[in-house]
Amino acid sequence: MPKNSLDEVVRIAASVGSPAILLIVALSIVGSTGLAGGAALTAALALLGGPGGIPAGIMVLTFVGGVSAALASYGLEALLVAIYNQRINQSDDDDIVDTVVREINSNKLLRQTQKKTIISAVTKTFSILLVGRTGTGKSSTINSLLGREVAPVGGTAPVTSEVSFFDCPINEAKIRLYDTPGLCDSAEMSNDDSYLEAIKKVLPFIDLVLFITPLNETRVSKDERIALRSLSAAIGKELWENAIVLFSFTCSKLPGNSLFEPFLGLRTEALKEFISEISSSKIAGSLPFLAIDNSAKSCPDGCEWIPELFTLIVERCSASGVMPFVEALGEEVGSADDSYGDYSSAENNTNEEYRSKRINLDEEQQQRVKRGVKRSVIGGALIGALVTVAAVPAAPAFFAGAVAGAGIGFWRWLSKR
Ligand SMILES: Nc1nc2c(ncn2[C@@H]2O[C@H](COP(=O)(O)OP(=O)(O)OP(=O)(O)O)[C@@H](O)[C@H]2O)c(=O)[nH]1
Ligand SMILES: [Mg+2]
């Protein structure tokens, strides 16, 4: 649809506020249930206070036309995200984000999954649940992934029945880390119903679960077994769908001087077998296992692990988490081919263009990331919007600074590949 009419829909809806949003949701429901124009107009007029005169009628008609086209091009979630973002951007109220989140939550016409998608995109929050024994490298892994010292390393976490979290603002987005102190360190905590209840409560907000266990051990420890079993029972398969298993300390000496690759194979098989026992063989079979080491860029087999972890996260995290994650780290992602950049033609190598990025993806990882981004509802719309971005140098107000921010740059970079 033409960019101007889309901007117009977003502008009007953002200034009218909740009645216009209700109207859009109603129109989307009417559209998806196959009831055409007449019903849509009735709904529109009813929601806007009835047919109050010809000018109002014409305005509503124009608006409804714009909304229908926008819904067809971008989908309901992306359209609402753009409208809410516009409202947040033009408001001086410090609590505007909370107000908007409350409004989204109280919208009875939206499904729970739609609410989650819209809220993560509007608050730009990506939530990670960290699971693993103390000292296995949970904090260090987050710091390595984010390229910043955000999580305190080496501190022993207190054993409490709270599921604590802390926020790390990165670029325009926010990474929220939920730690589960004590879960894998004490059978008492893993079997404590109130503790599991507390974890269950935060689960709807979790975009990614990282289970971290050191490679340099011979077996799945008893504490880990108890913790994983209770977590799986309490939370069910959702836990695993967005999960990644990480083996840390892979550059450390392995038991019995074992070689890295065969030992990794054995540990992976053992853990997979246990996970299939407590969940299902299908879940265990599709679960990714990755070798990492927070003291090194590469594992003993020479594989750089941060680009692979970035790619796996885009593939495995919840669909609503993709954009906030890409928005947080997108600017730091480059391609492995750019690593050597064209220094000869640069005046000096302070020019960002000629620098290798912190996370360099190879060809295959780029393709996987592309597919992962498309999987998100907002990502689908983003691809549509970026076709326009490529043709018009000034980015449309719809997405610039709205859904994507840094993500747009990232996506443009990816699309060139
Ligand atoms: N060699 C090596 N050291 C690591 C690795 N990961 C973490 N460490 C070190 O292990 C210690 C513990 O790491 P943390 O990241 O604090 O572990 P944690 O799991 O967050 O620990 P708690 O917060 O106490 O539960 C620190 O001294 C880290 O530097 C790794 O992969 N390899
Ligand atoms: Mg820690």
Short mmCIF file of C-alpha atoms and ligand atoms in Angstrom, two decimals:
data_model
loop_
_atom_site.label_atom_id
_atom_site.label_comp_id
_atom_site.label_asym_id
_atom_site.label_seq_id
_atom_site.Cartn_x
_atom_site.Cartn_y
_atom_site.Cartn_z
CA MET A 1 0.00 0.00 0.00
CA PRO A 2 1.20 3.59 -0.53
CA LYS A 3 3.41 4.73 2.28
CA ASN A 4 1.50 8.01 2.77
CA SER A 5 -1.81 6.35 3.50
CA LEU A 6 -0.11 3.98 5.89
CA ASP A 7 1.51 6.91 7.69
CA GLU A 8 -1.90 8.53 7.79
CA VAL A 9 -3.53 5.48 9.39
CA VAL A 10 -0.76 5.27 11.99
CA ARG A 11 -0.95 9.01 12.67
CA ILE A 12 -4.73 9.11 13.08
CA ALA A 13 -4.89 5.96 15.18
CA ALA A 14 -2.05 7.15 17.42
CA SER A 15 -3.78 10.45 18.11
CA VAL A 16 -7.28 9.05 18.55
CA GLY A 17 -5.97 6.36 20.90
CA SER A 18 -7.85 3.35 22.18
CA PRO A 19 -11.17 3.73 20.25
CA ALA A 20 -9.26 3.68 16.96
CA ILE A 21 -7.24 0.69 18.12
CA LEU A 22 -10.39 -1.19 19.08
CA LEU A 23 -11.78 -0.36 15.69
CA ILE A 24 -8.68 -1.74 13.95
CA VAL A 25 -8.80 -4.96 15.96
CA ALA A 26 -12.52 -5.29 15.25
CA LEU A 27 -11.89 -4.71 11.54
CA SER A 28 -9.20 -7.33 11.52
CA ILE A 29 -11.55 -9.84 13.16
CA VAL A 30 -14.36 -8.96 10.78
CA GLY A 31 -11.92 -9.28 7.86
CA SER A 32 -10.57 -12.62 9.00
CA THR A 33 -14.03 -14.07 9.54
CA GLY A 34 -15.00 -13.21 5.98
CA LEU A 35 -17.66 -10.59 6.74
CA ALA A 36 -17.11 -7.84 4.26
CA GLY A 37 -17.38 -4.04 4.16
CA GLY A 38 -20.87 -3.53 5.51
CA ALA A 39 -20.24 -5.22 8.81
CA ALA A 40 -16.88 -3.51 9.06
CA LEU A 41 -18.46 -0.12 8.57
CA THR A 42 -21.17 -0.82 11.10
CA ALA A 43 -18.52 -1.80 13.61
CA ALA A 44 -16.51 1.31 12.73
CA LEU A 45 -19.40 3.69 13.11
CA ALA A 46 -20.62 2.06 16.30
CA LEU A 47 -17.19 2.29 17.84
CA LEU A 48 -16.71 5.89 16.84
CA GLY A 49 -19.99 6.95 18.37
CA GLY A 50 -22.43 6.37 15.52
CA PRO A 51 -22.90 8.09 12.17
CA GLY A 52 -22.31 11.62 13.44
CA GLY A 53 -22.66 13.69 10.29
CA ILE A 54 -21.26 13.48 6.80
CA PRO A 55 -17.69 14.76 7.50
CA ALA A 56 -17.23 12.26 10.29
CA GLY A 57 -18.66 9.55 8.04
CA ILE A 58 -16.23 10.38 5.24
CA MET A 59 -13.30 10.45 7.66
CA VAL A 60 -14.27 7.09 9.05
CA LEU A 61 -14.69 5.67 5.56
CA THR A 62 -11.23 6.88 4.52
CA PHE A 63 -9.72 5.61 7.72
CA VAL A 64 -11.42 2.24 7.40
CA GLY A 65 -10.17 1.93 3.82
CA GLY A 66 -6.62 2.73 4.96
CA VAL A 67 -6.84 0.30 7.84
CA SER A 68 -8.06 -2.54 5.63
CA ALA A 69 -5.19 -1.98 3.21
CA ALA A 70 -2.67 -1.74 6.07
CA LEU A 71 -4.02 -4.93 7.62
CA ALA A 72 -3.71 -6.73 4.31
CA SER A 73 -0.14 -5.52 3.75
CA TYR A 74 1.32 -5.74 7.23
CA GLY A 75 -0.96 -7.75 9.50
CA LEU A 76 -2.63 -6.69 12.72
CA GLU A 77 0.32 -7.04 15.09
CA ALA A 78 2.73 -4.98 13.00
CA LEU A 79 0.15 -2.26 12.48
CA LEU A 80 -0.64 -2.01 16.19
CA VAL A 81 3.07 -1.96 17.05
CA ALA A 82 3.58 0.97 14.67
CA ILE A 83 0.63 2.84 16.20
CA TYR A 84 1.69 2.24 19.79
CA ASN A 85 5.27 3.23 18.98
CA GLN A 86 4.04 6.44 17.42
CA ARG A 87 2.03 7.16 20.57
CA ILE A 88 5.05 6.48 22.77
CA ASN A 89 7.32 8.65 20.61
CA GLN A 90 4.99 11.63 20.60
CA SER A 91 4.13 11.51 24.31
CA ASP A 92 5.88 13.51 27.05
CA ASP A 93 4.45 11.28 29.75
CA ASP A 94 7.17 9.27 31.56
CA ASP A 95 4.76 6.40 32.18
CA ILE A 96 3.55 6.14 28.60
CA VAL A 97 5.12 2.70 28.01
CA ASP A 98 3.40 1.28 31.13
CA THR A 99 0.11 2.87 30.10
CA VAL A 100 0.36 1.33 26.64
CA VAL A 101 1.25 -2.10 28.05
CA ARG A 102 -1.76 -1.94 30.39
CA GLU A 103 -3.97 -0.99 27.48
CA ILE A 104 -2.71 -3.88 25.34
CA ASN A 105 -3.19 -6.31 28.23
CA SER A 106 -6.74 -5.19 28.83
CA ASN A 107 -7.75 -5.48 25.18
CA LYS A 108 -10.25 -8.33 25.25
CA LEU A 109 -10.25 -8.79 21.49
CA LEU A 110 -6.57 -9.69 21.24
CA ARG A 111 -5.30 -13.20 21.82
CA GLN A 112 -2.62 -13.84 24.46
CA THR A 113 0.05 -14.59 21.84
CA GLN A 114 -0.79 -11.39 19.96
CA LYS A 115 -0.49 -9.40 23.18
CA LYS A 116 2.91 -10.93 23.88
CA THR A 117 4.16 -10.11 20.38
CA ILE A 118 2.98 -6.53 20.56
CA ILE A 119 4.22 -5.94 24.10
CA SER A 120 7.72 -7.32 23.35
CA ALA A 121 7.96 -5.17 20.25
CA VAL A 122 6.68 -2.04 22.00
CA THR A 123 8.81 -2.46 25.12
CA LYS A 124 11.62 -3.86 22.96
CA THR A 125 12.39 -6.36 25.67
CA PHE A 126 14.08 -9.70 25.09
CA SER A 127 13.86 -12.00 28.11
CA ILE A 128 16.29 -14.83 28.80
CA LEU A 129 15.83 -17.49 31.49
CA LEU A 130 19.20 -18.76 32.70
CA VAL A 131 19.35 -22.28 34.08
CA GLY A 132 22.49 -23.99 35.35
CA ARG A 133 24.54 -24.71 38.46
CA THR A 134 26.49 -21.92 40.08
CA GLY A 135 29.87 -21.30 38.48
CA THR A 136 28.98 -22.94 35.15
CA GLY A 137 29.38 -19.61 33.35
CA LYS A 138 25.83 -18.26 33.04
CA SER A 139 26.81 -14.63 33.68
CA SER A 140 30.00 -14.92 31.63
CA THR A 141 28.05 -16.32 28.66
CA ILE A 142 25.64 -13.39 28.71
CA ASN A 143 28.57 -10.99 28.85
CA SER A 144 30.31 -12.76 25.96
CA LEU A 145 27.14 -12.76 23.86
CA LEU A 146 26.32 -9.11 24.53
CA GLY A 147 29.95 -7.98 24.31
CA ARG A 148 29.59 -6.03 27.54
CA GLU A 149 30.08 -6.71 31.22
CA VAL A 150 26.45 -6.57 32.22
CA ALA A 151 26.09 -9.58 34.50
CA PRO A 152 28.26 -9.87 37.61
CA VAL A 153 30.73 -12.74 37.21
CA GLY A 154 31.88 -15.03 39.99
CA GLY A 155 29.38 -13.96 42.62
CA THR A 156 27.51 -16.79 44.25
CA ALA A 157 23.83 -16.22 43.80
CA PRO A 158 21.68 -16.24 46.92
CA VAL A 159 19.32 -19.15 47.33
CA THR A 160 15.87 -17.61 47.47
CA SER A 161 12.46 -18.54 46.22
CA GLU A 162 12.39 -15.38 44.13
CA VAL A 163 13.09 -15.44 40.44
CA SER A 164 15.14 -12.29 40.18
CA PHE A 165 15.72 -10.41 36.98
CA PHE A 166 17.76 -7.49 35.83
CA ASP A 167 17.62 -5.35 32.74
CA CYS A 168 20.48 -4.47 30.42
CA PRO A 169 19.62 -1.66 27.99
CA ILE A 170 21.38 -2.22 24.67
CA ASN A 171 20.92 0.21 21.81
CA GLU A 172 17.18 0.90 21.66
CA ALA A 173 16.28 -2.47 23.17
CA LYS A 174 16.44 -4.10 26.56
CA ILE A 175 17.71 -7.56 27.47
CA ARG A 176 16.01 -8.90 30.62
CA LEU A 177 17.85 -11.69 32.42
CA TYR A 178 15.96 -14.02 34.71
CA ASP A 179 18.31 -15.99 36.95
CA THR A 180 17.17 -19.13 38.77
CA PRO A 181 19.53 -19.17 41.73
CA GLY A 182 19.74 -22.46 43.47
CA LEU A 183 17.55 -24.37 41.03
CA CYS A 184 20.37 -26.61 39.86
CA ASP A 185 22.30 -26.46 43.12
CA SER A 186 19.87 -27.81 45.60
CA ALA A 187 17.26 -30.51 45.41
CA GLU A 188 15.22 -28.51 47.93
CA MET A 189 14.83 -25.60 45.56
CA SER A 190 14.05 -27.78 42.56
CA ASN A 191 11.29 -29.48 44.47
CA ASP A 192 9.98 -26.35 46.11
CA ASP A 193 6.49 -25.76 44.70
CA SER A 194 6.46 -22.06 45.47
CA TYR A 195 9.78 -21.61 43.68
CA LEU A 196 8.52 -23.51 40.63
CA GLU A 197 5.31 -21.47 40.78
CA ALA A 198 7.43 -18.31 40.70
CA ILE A 199 9.26 -19.58 37.61
CA LYS A 200 5.96 -20.54 36.01
CA LYS A 201 4.67 -17.00 36.48
CA VAL A 202 7.52 -15.46 34.50
CA LEU A 203 7.43 -18.08 31.75
CA PRO A 204 4.92 -16.27 29.52
CA PHE A 205 7.48 -13.46 29.21
CA ILE A 206 10.45 -15.68 28.41
CA ASP A 207 11.79 -15.54 24.86
CA LEU A 208 14.76 -17.86 25.35
CA VAL A 209 15.93 -20.49 27.83
CA LEU A 210 19.66 -21.12 28.12
CA PHE A 211 20.68 -24.26 29.99
CA ILE A 212 24.39 -24.10 30.72
CA THR A 213 26.47 -27.04 31.88
CA PRO A 214 30.26 -27.43 31.90
CA LEU A 215 31.68 -29.87 29.38
CA ASN A 216 34.51 -30.97 31.62
CA GLU A 217 32.33 -33.30 33.68
CA THR A 218 31.67 -36.92 32.99
CA ARG A 219 27.90 -37.01 33.39
CA VAL A 220 24.71 -35.06 33.90
CA SER A 221 24.95 -34.18 37.59
CA LYS A 222 22.34 -35.33 40.06
CA ASP A 223 21.35 -31.72 40.87
CA GLU A 224 20.89 -30.94 37.19
CA ARG A 225 18.74 -34.03 36.70
CA ILE A 226 16.48 -33.12 39.58
CA ALA A 227 16.21 -29.51 38.43
CA LEU A 228 15.51 -30.35 34.79
CA ARG A 229 12.95 -32.98 35.75
CA SER A 230 10.98 -30.61 38.02
CA LEU A 231 11.25 -27.72 35.58
CA SER A 232 10.02 -29.89 32.75
CA ALA A 233 7.14 -31.24 34.84
CA ALA A 234 6.15 -27.79 36.07
CA ILE A 235 6.48 -25.99 32.80
CA GLY A 236 6.04 -28.56 30.10
CA LYS A 237 7.22 -28.55 26.55
CA GLU A 238 7.18 -24.76 26.11
CA LEU A 239 10.38 -24.67 28.11
CA TRP A 240 12.19 -26.73 25.52
CA GLU A 241 10.84 -25.14 22.35
CA ASN A 242 12.75 -21.94 23.02
CA ALA A 243 15.74 -23.62 24.66
CA ILE A 244 19.40 -24.05 23.77
CA VAL A 245 21.85 -26.23 25.70
CA LEU A 246 25.33 -24.81 26.09
CA PHE A 247 28.43 -26.74 27.12
CA SER A 248 30.83 -24.25 28.73
CA PHE A 249 34.51 -24.69 29.65
CA THR A 250 35.16 -26.57 26.40
CA CYS A 251 38.78 -25.40 26.24
CA SER A 252 39.52 -26.74 29.72
CA LYS A 253 41.18 -30.07 30.28
CA LEU A 254 38.65 -32.85 29.80
CA PRO A 255 38.33 -35.87 32.12
CA GLY A 256 40.84 -38.63 31.36
CA ASN A 257 42.51 -36.33 28.82
CA SER A 258 39.68 -37.14 26.41
CA LEU A 259 39.65 -35.52 22.99
CA PHE A 260 37.19 -32.66 22.50
CA GLU A 261 35.01 -33.95 19.67
CA PRO A 262 34.35 -37.53 20.84
CA PHE A 263 33.81 -36.27 24.40
CA LEU A 264 31.36 -33.60 23.22
CA GLY A 265 29.52 -36.30 21.26
CA LEU A 266 29.21 -38.53 24.32
CA ARG A 267 28.06 -35.72 26.63
CA THR A 268 25.52 -34.55 24.04
CA GLU A 269 24.11 -38.06 23.67
CA ALA A 270 23.86 -38.55 27.44
CA LEU A 271 22.06 -35.26 28.00
CA LYS A 272 19.81 -35.80 25.00
CA GLU A 273 18.83 -39.20 26.34
CA PHE A 274 17.97 -37.74 29.72
CA ILE A 275 15.97 -34.87 28.19
CA SER A 276 14.05 -37.29 25.99
CA GLU A 277 13.20 -39.26 29.15
CA ILE A 278 11.74 -36.20 30.87
CA SER A 279 10.13 -34.65 27.77
CA SER A 280 9.93 -36.55 24.49
CA SER A 281 12.36 -37.89 21.92
CA LYS A 282 11.03 -35.34 19.41
CA ILE A 283 11.82 -32.42 21.71
CA ALA A 284 15.24 -33.82 22.61
CA GLY A 285 15.96 -34.52 18.94
CA SER A 286 15.33 -30.94 17.87
CA LEU A 287 17.12 -29.33 20.80
CA PRO A 288 20.37 -27.59 19.77
CA PHE A 289 23.55 -28.25 21.76
CA LEU A 290 26.44 -25.84 21.39
CA ALA A 291 30.00 -25.94 22.68
CA ILE A 292 31.26 -22.59 24.00
CA ASP A 293 34.09 -21.21 26.11
CA ASN A 294 33.97 -17.83 27.75
CA SER A 295 37.75 -17.58 27.88
CA ALA A 296 38.17 -18.09 24.13
CA LYS A 297 36.79 -16.98 20.79
CA SER A 298 36.81 -20.49 19.36
CA CYS A 299 36.30 -23.99 20.69
CA PRO A 300 39.05 -26.64 20.34
CA ASP A 301 37.64 -27.64 16.93
CA GLY A 302 38.31 -24.09 15.68
CA CYS A 303 34.63 -23.07 15.47
CA GLU A 304 33.84 -19.53 16.56
CA TRP A 305 30.95 -19.93 18.93
CA ILE A 306 29.45 -16.42 19.35
CA PRO A 307 28.20 -16.13 15.72
CA GLU A 308 26.69 -19.61 16.02
CA LEU A 309 25.04 -18.73 19.34
CA PHE A 310 23.61 -15.53 17.82
CA THR A 311 22.19 -17.55 14.90
CA LEU A 312 20.74 -20.25 17.14
CA ILE A 313 19.04 -17.62 19.29
CA VAL A 314 17.36 -16.03 16.26
CA GLU A 315 16.21 -19.52 15.23
CA ARG A 316 15.08 -20.74 18.62
CA CYS A 317 13.72 -17.74 20.52
CA SER A 318 10.01 -16.97 20.61
CA ALA A 319 8.66 -15.34 17.44
CA SER A 320 7.97 -12.17 19.40
CA GLY A 321 11.54 -12.05 20.69
CA VAL A 322 13.25 -11.96 17.30
CA MET A 323 12.96 -8.22 16.66
CA PRO A 324 14.02 -6.97 20.12
CA PHE A 325 17.00 -9.34 19.99
CA VAL A 326 18.03 -8.25 16.51
CA GLU A 327 17.46 -4.66 17.51
CA ALA A 328 19.79 -5.05 20.50
CA LEU A 329 22.67 -6.71 18.66
CA GLY A 330 21.98 -6.17 14.95
CA GLU A 331 24.46 -3.34 14.58
CA GLU A 332 27.26 -5.53 15.88
CA VAL A 333 26.66 -8.25 13.33
CA GLY A 334 28.62 -8.49 10.10
CA SER A 335 29.61 -11.07 7.56
CA ALA A 336 32.64 -13.31 7.78
CA ASP A 337 33.66 -12.06 4.27
CA ASP A 338 33.89 -8.49 5.58
CA SER A 339 36.42 -9.41 8.23
CA TYR A 340 39.33 -8.15 6.22
CA GLY A 341 37.47 -5.10 4.82
CA ASP A 342 39.06 -2.93 2.16
CA TYR A 343 41.59 -1.10 4.30
CA SER A 344 43.70 -0.11 1.28
CA SER A 345 41.05 2.25 -0.05
CA ALA A 346 40.13 3.69 3.33
CA GLU A 347 41.69 6.94 4.49
CA ASN A 348 42.18 5.34 7.84
CA ASN A 349 40.68 2.35 9.52
CA THR A 350 38.57 4.28 11.97
CA ASN A 351 35.82 4.18 9.35
CA GLU A 352 33.17 1.77 10.67
CA GLU A 353 32.51 0.43 7.16
CA TYR A 354 36.01 -0.95 6.99
CA ARG A 355 35.97 -2.61 10.33
CA SER A 356 35.13 -6.16 11.05
CA LYS A 357 32.06 -6.48 13.26
CA ARG A 358 32.05 -8.18 16.62
CA ILE A 359 29.81 -11.04 15.45
CA ASN A 360 30.65 -12.23 11.94
CA LEU A 361 28.25 -14.69 10.33
CA ASP A 362 29.25 -17.07 7.58
CA GLU A 363 27.08 -17.62 4.50
CA GLU A 364 25.06 -20.44 6.03
CA GLN A 365 24.46 -18.57 9.30
CA GLN A 366 23.25 -15.53 7.33
CA GLN A 367 20.66 -17.66 5.56
CA ARG A 368 19.51 -19.15 8.85
CA VAL A 369 19.22 -15.70 10.43
CA LYS A 370 17.18 -14.51 7.44
CA ARG A 371 14.76 -17.39 7.86
CA GLY A 372 14.60 -16.75 11.61
CA VAL A 373 13.75 -13.08 11.12
CA LYS A 374 11.04 -13.93 8.58
CA ARG A 375 9.48 -16.30 11.11
CA SER A 376 8.53 -13.39 13.37
CA VAL A 377 5.23 -11.70 12.66
CA ILE A 378 6.84 -8.31 12.77
CA GLY A 379 9.74 -9.57 10.65
CA GLY A 380 7.34 -10.52 7.85
CA ALA A 381 6.01 -6.99 7.85
CA LEU A 382 9.51 -5.61 8.11
CA ILE A 383 10.53 -7.34 4.92
CA GLY A 384 7.58 -5.72 3.16
CA ALA A 385 8.43 -2.33 4.58
CA LEU A 386 12.07 -2.63 3.64
CA VAL A 387 11.29 -3.08 -0.01
CA THR A 388 10.03 0.49 0.22
CA VAL A 389 13.04 1.55 2.23
CA ALA A 390 15.34 0.33 -0.51
CA ALA A 391 13.44 2.35 -3.15
CA VAL A 392 13.03 5.54 -1.10
CA PRO A 393 16.22 6.70 0.61
CA ALA A 394 14.30 8.47 3.39
CA ALA A 395 12.95 5.62 5.45
CA PRO A 396 9.19 5.69 5.95
CA ALA A 397 8.07 6.94 9.30
CA PHE A 398 6.16 3.70 9.72
CA PHE A 399 9.14 1.59 10.51
CA ALA A 400 12.01 4.01 10.95
CA GLY A 401 12.47 4.27 14.67
CA ALA A 402 9.25 2.38 15.11
CA VAL A 403 9.52 -1.36 14.84
CA ALA A 404 13.06 -1.76 13.76
CA GLY A 405 15.56 0.96 14.63
CA ALA A 406 18.88 -0.77 14.52
CA GLY A 407 17.11 -3.84 13.13
CA ILE A 408 16.47 -2.04 9.86
CA GLY A 409 20.17 -1.49 9.35
CA PHE A 410 20.74 -5.11 10.21
CA TRP A 411 18.08 -6.31 7.83
CA ARG A 412 19.35 -4.12 5.01
CA TRP A 413 22.77 -5.53 5.58
CA LEU A 414 21.37 -9.04 5.49
CA SER A 415 19.28 -8.38 2.38
CA LYS A 416 22.40 -7.35 0.49
CA ARG A 417 23.90 -10.78 1.11
N1 LIG B 1 37.83 -21.26 31.34
C1 LIG B 1 36.55 -20.87 31.44
N2 LIG B 1 36.15 -20.14 32.50
C2 LIG B 1 34.84 -19.77 32.56
C3 LIG B 1 33.91 -20.11 31.57
N3 LIG B 1 32.72 -19.59 31.90
C4 LIG B 1 32.89 -18.97 33.08
N4 LIG B 1 34.16 -19.06 33.51
C5 LIG B 1 34.71 -18.59 34.77
O1 LIG B 1 34.02 -19.29 35.80
C6 LIG B 1 33.72 -18.45 36.91
C7 LIG B 1 32.21 -18.44 37.16
O2 LIG B 1 31.55 -17.84 36.05
P1 LIG B 1 30.14 -17.11 36.15
O3 LIG B 1 29.86 -16.61 34.80
O4 LIG B 1 30.12 -16.16 37.27
O5 LIG B 1 29.20 -18.35 36.51
P2 LIG B 1 27.65 -18.31 36.92
O6 LIG B 1 27.07 -19.54 36.37
O7 LIG B 1 27.05 -17.03 36.50
O8 LIG B 1 27.73 -18.42 38.49
P3 LIG B 1 26.60 -17.95 39.57
O9 LIG B 1 26.16 -16.57 39.21
O10 LIG B 1 27.35 -18.00 40.85
O11 LIG B 1 25.51 -18.96 39.53
C8 LIG B 1 34.30 -17.10 36.57
O12 LIG B 1 35.57 -17.01 37.14
C9 LIG B 1 34.41 -17.12 35.04
O13 LIG B 1 35.46 -16.30 34.58
C10 LIG B 1 34.38 -20.88 30.44
O14 LIG B 1 33.64 -21.22 29.51
N5 LIG B 1 35.70 -21.21 30.43
MG MG B 2 26.00 -15.52 37.57
#
